[in-house]
Amino acid sequence: MDERLKIIKDKFEELDRELAKPEVLSDFQKLKDLSKQRSDLSLIVDKYDEYNKCLNDISELNLMKNDPEMGEMIKSELESLESQKEVLYHELEILLIPKDENDGKNIIMEIRGAAGGDEANIFAGDLFRMYSYYADKQGWKIDVIHAVDGSSGGYSQIECMIKGESVYSKLKYESGSHRVQRIPTTETQGRVHTSTATVLVMPEVEDVSIEINEADIKMDVYHSSGAGGQSVNTANSAVRLTHVPTGAVVTCQTERSQLQNREQAMRLLKIKINDELARKHEAEMGSMRKSKIGTGDRSEKIRTYNYPQNRVTDHRINYSIMDLEKVMDGNLEPIIEALVTEDQRLKLEGSNLDA
């Protein structure tokens, strides 16, 4: 690891020299690119400098530890520095984990009611509310792209875009099957029912380099609808696109014209196909990768929300929190932090195994 850190430090210093050159200062694009590279390395370099200072302090104190008058104080200080060194070393390990190139991106989230009929749709609505509250706490913005109301509340399907800082890095672990255990409002004998809703999280891709043959697309148009199914446009402006070869379907009704909705739907279709290709590639590599929490498949049960026990359990990391009401009100941070920590641990193990 020390060799990698030295290379990064040398690269950082080289970037500093480049950024001071007049020809770079007068070239906006090059200045921007080099500044971003420097910014990406600065956190590692700062931590490495802090780590080296800690090592130097330890070396200096070791030379003085036999001092008869200051021995006890130096021993105490050395213990503190050794502990600090271990913390800094681990922090450097985390910083050196290869970054997911999608972490800084916005996302498309799709939530569907699955097993459980009306109760599954109601639960899908509860999940959308939970993510909406969490997004609000993070200062993110949610735009609903398409929604199909459930007959008894909630949604049989809802798709939205969540925009903000590093959205994907926080919500990428949410893809999968979410299970709820509770007594439905329609249950007359007080029995606990189990229902499921599925969540799919896809990173937004600005320029998806996927060519789609127009002959492979089936387009349907219909009236846009608002909350409660009310029509918000008397023209057939809403668009549904089906990519026949893959079966991928997207719907868009947020724009005022059919043309605008089709353009947005086409972009979403490319994102969905791109995401599916990425998942297939990861599945093929899965047997060799030990640094992944779950598969991200809809069918994978990732979390249970147990109302009678006031408990939320993430099955991938065997993590439970006994505060379901707060979680449903958007307090997802403890679960997400636990997932991030475990993901980092697995990646560190994976990198050690690959070394």
PDB file of C-alpha atoms in Angstrom, residues 84-186:
ATOM      1  CA  GLN A  84      -4.000   6.986  15.817  1.00  0.00           C
ATOM      2  CA  LYS A  85      -1.677   5.264  13.331  1.00  0.00           C
ATOM      3  CA  GLU A  86      -3.993   2.238  13.115  1.00  0.00           C
ATOM      4  CA  VAL A  87      -7.012   4.478  12.484  1.00  0.00           C
ATOM      5  CA  LEU A  88      -5.196   6.473   9.798  1.00  0.00           C
ATOM      6  CA  TYR A  89      -3.979   3.291   8.115  1.00  0.00           C
ATOM      7  CA  HIS A  90      -7.526   1.926   7.913  1.00  0.00           C
ATOM      8  CA  GLU A  91      -8.819   5.247   6.580  1.00  0.00           C
ATOM      9  CA  LEU A  92      -6.157   5.118   3.866  1.00  0.00           C
ATOM     10  CA  GLU A  93      -7.227   1.577   2.976  1.00  0.00           C
ATOM     11  CA  ILE A  94     -10.798   2.807   2.513  1.00  0.00           C
ATOM     12  CA  LEU A  95      -9.667   5.776   0.395  1.00  0.00           C
ATOM     13  CA  LEU A  96      -7.691   3.454  -1.885  1.00  0.00           C
ATOM     14  CA  ILE A  97     -10.707   1.262  -2.654  1.00  0.00           C
ATOM     15  CA  PRO A  98     -11.508   1.781  -6.369  1.00  0.00           C
ATOM     16  CA  LYS A  99     -14.404   4.228  -6.673  1.00  0.00           C
ATOM     17  CA  ASP A 100     -17.660   3.252  -8.349  1.00  0.00           C
ATOM     18  CA  GLU A 101     -17.825   5.567 -11.355  1.00  0.00           C
ATOM     19  CA  ASN A 102     -21.576   5.887 -10.861  1.00  0.00           C
ATOM     20  CA  ASP A 103     -21.470   7.000  -7.205  1.00  0.00           C
ATOM     21  CA  GLY A 104     -21.832  10.698  -7.977  1.00  0.00           C
ATOM     22  CA  LYS A 105     -24.781  10.263 -10.339  1.00  0.00           C
ATOM     23  CA  ASN A 106     -28.514  10.853 -10.071  1.00  0.00           C
ATOM     24  CA  ILE A 107     -30.745   7.785 -10.235  1.00  0.00           C
ATOM     25  CA  ILE A 108     -33.901   6.406 -11.753  1.00  0.00           C
ATOM     26  CA  MET A 109     -35.852   4.466  -9.121  1.00  0.00           C
ATOM     27  CA  GLU A 110     -38.662   2.073  -9.979  1.00  0.00           C
ATOM     28  CA  ILE A 111     -40.920   0.642  -7.256  1.00  0.00           C
ATOM     29  CA  ARG A 112     -43.548  -2.043  -7.950  1.00  0.00           C
ATOM     30  CA  GLY A 113     -46.121  -3.802  -5.815  1.00  0.00           C
ATOM     31  CA  ALA A 114     -45.369  -7.526  -6.074  1.00  0.00           C
ATOM     32  CA  ALA A 115     -46.790 -10.439  -4.059  1.00  0.00           C
ATOM     33  CA  GLY A 116     -49.738  -9.553  -1.863  1.00  0.00           C
ATOM     34  CA  GLY A 117     -52.276  -7.791  -4.078  1.00  0.00           C
ATOM     35  CA  ASP A 118     -53.620  -4.493  -2.726  1.00  0.00           C
ATOM     36  CA  GLU A 119     -51.407  -4.661   0.366  1.00  0.00           C
ATOM     37  CA  ALA A 120     -48.299  -4.963  -1.844  1.00  0.00           C
ATOM     38  CA  ASN A 121     -49.318  -1.811  -3.723  1.00  0.00           C
ATOM     39  CA  ILE A 122     -49.957   0.036  -0.456  1.00  0.00           C
ATOM     40  CA  PHE A 123     -46.497  -1.032   0.718  1.00  0.00           C
ATOM     41  CA  ALA A 124     -44.967   0.195  -2.557  1.00  0.00           C
ATOM     42  CA  GLY A 125     -46.523   3.561  -1.747  1.00  0.00           C
ATOM     43  CA  ASP A 126     -45.048   3.412   1.766  1.00  0.00           C
ATOM     44  CA  LEU A 127     -41.588   2.745   0.299  1.00  0.00           C
ATOM     45  CA  PHE A 128     -41.927   5.677  -2.094  1.00  0.00           C
ATOM     46  CA  ARG A 129     -42.898   7.873   0.860  1.00  0.00           C
ATOM     47  CA  MET A 130     -39.899   6.576   2.851  1.00  0.00           C
ATOM     48  CA  TYR A 131     -37.458   7.353   0.020  1.00  0.00           C
ATOM     49  CA  SER A 132     -39.115  10.744  -0.528  1.00  0.00           C
ATOM     50  CA  TYR A 133     -38.579  11.681   3.127  1.00  0.00           C
ATOM     51  CA  TYR A 134     -35.000  10.428   2.999  1.00  0.00           C
ATOM     52  CA  ALA A 135     -34.325  12.420  -0.174  1.00  0.00           C
ATOM     53  CA  ASP A 136     -35.734  15.529   1.492  1.00  0.00           C
ATOM     54  CA  LYS A 137     -33.405  15.033   4.491  1.00  0.00           C
ATOM     55  CA  GLN A 138     -30.471  14.772   2.047  1.00  0.00           C
ATOM     56  CA  GLY A 139     -31.504  17.905   0.143  1.00  0.00           C
ATOM     57  CA  TRP A 140     -32.265  15.918  -3.022  1.00  0.00           C
ATOM     58  CA  LYS A 141     -35.085  16.503  -5.498  1.00  0.00           C
ATOM     59  CA  ILE A 142     -37.588  13.862  -6.661  1.00  0.00           C
ATOM     60  CA  ASP A 143     -39.391  14.034 -10.014  1.00  0.00           C
ATOM     61  CA  VAL A 144     -42.091  11.434 -10.675  1.00  0.00           C
ATOM     62  CA  ILE A 145     -41.806  10.130 -14.230  1.00  0.00           C
ATOM     63  CA  HIS A 146     -44.678   7.669 -14.254  1.00  0.00           C
ATOM     64  CA  ALA A 147     -47.123   6.269 -11.696  1.00  0.00           C
ATOM     65  CA  VAL A 148     -49.938   3.715 -11.729  1.00  0.00           C
ATOM     66  CA  ASP A 149     -52.136   4.019  -8.659  1.00  0.00           C
ATOM     67  CA  GLY A 150     -53.176   0.931  -6.720  1.00  0.00           C
ATOM     68  CA  SER A 151     -56.909   0.337  -6.503  1.00  0.00           C
ATOM     69  CA  SER A 152     -56.816   0.545  -2.670  1.00  0.00           C
ATOM     70  CA  GLY A 153     -53.994   3.040  -2.319  1.00  0.00           C
ATOM     71  CA  GLY A 154     -50.284   3.137  -2.947  1.00  0.00           C
ATOM     72  CA  TYR A 155     -48.911   2.258  -6.373  1.00  0.00           C
ATOM     73  CA  SER A 156     -48.779  -0.831  -8.497  1.00  0.00           C
ATOM     74  CA  GLN A 157     -45.825   0.918 -10.133  1.00  0.00           C
ATOM     75  CA  ILE A 158     -44.051   4.240  -9.727  1.00  0.00           C
ATOM     76  CA  GLU A 159     -40.901   5.520 -11.409  1.00  0.00           C
ATOM     77  CA  CYS A 160     -39.045   8.633 -10.361  1.00  0.00           C
ATOM     78  CA  MET A 161     -35.767  10.443 -10.858  1.00  0.00           C
ATOM     79  CA  ILE A 162     -33.857  11.454  -7.733  1.00  0.00           C
ATOM     80  CA  LYS A 163     -31.382  14.286  -8.279  1.00  0.00           C
ATOM     81  CA  GLY A 164     -28.719  15.581  -5.939  1.00  0.00           C
ATOM     82  CA  GLU A 165     -25.236  15.051  -4.617  1.00  0.00           C
ATOM     83  CA  SER A 166     -23.982  11.439  -4.794  1.00  0.00           C
ATOM     84  CA  VAL A 167     -27.475   9.916  -4.863  1.00  0.00           C
ATOM     85  CA  TYR A 168     -26.372   6.603  -6.354  1.00  0.00           C
ATOM     86  CA  SER A 169     -23.658   6.103  -3.713  1.00  0.00           C
ATOM     87  CA  LYS A 170     -26.362   6.092  -1.020  1.00  0.00           C
ATOM     88  CA  LEU A 171     -29.261   4.314  -2.730  1.00  0.00           C
ATOM     89  CA  LYS A 172     -27.470   1.751  -4.919  1.00  0.00           C
ATOM     90  CA  TYR A 173     -28.005  -0.885  -2.222  1.00  0.00           C
ATOM     91  CA  GLU A 174     -31.817  -0.569  -2.356  1.00  0.00           C
ATOM     92  CA  SER A 175     -32.421  -2.738  -5.443  1.00  0.00           C
ATOM     93  CA  GLY A 176     -34.210  -5.971  -4.599  1.00  0.00           C
ATOM     94  CA  SER A 177     -37.324  -7.372  -2.961  1.00  0.00           C
ATOM     95  CA  HIS A 178     -38.585  -5.590   0.172  1.00  0.00           C
ATOM     96  CA  ARG A 179     -40.907  -7.612   2.427  1.00  0.00           C
ATOM     97  CA  VAL A 180     -43.490  -6.244   4.837  1.00  0.00           C
ATOM     98  CA  GLN A 181     -45.145  -8.158   7.683  1.00  0.00           C
ATOM     99  CA  ARG A 182     -48.154  -6.445   9.234  1.00  0.00           C
ATOM    100  CA  ILE A 183     -51.902  -6.570   9.724  1.00  0.00           C
ATOM    101  CA  PRO A 184     -53.545  -4.973   6.644  1.00  0.00           C
ATOM    102  CA  THR A 185     -56.350  -2.491   7.202  1.00  0.00           C
ATOM    103  CA  THR A 186     -58.656  -4.860   5.322  1.00  0.00           C
TER     104      THR A 186
END
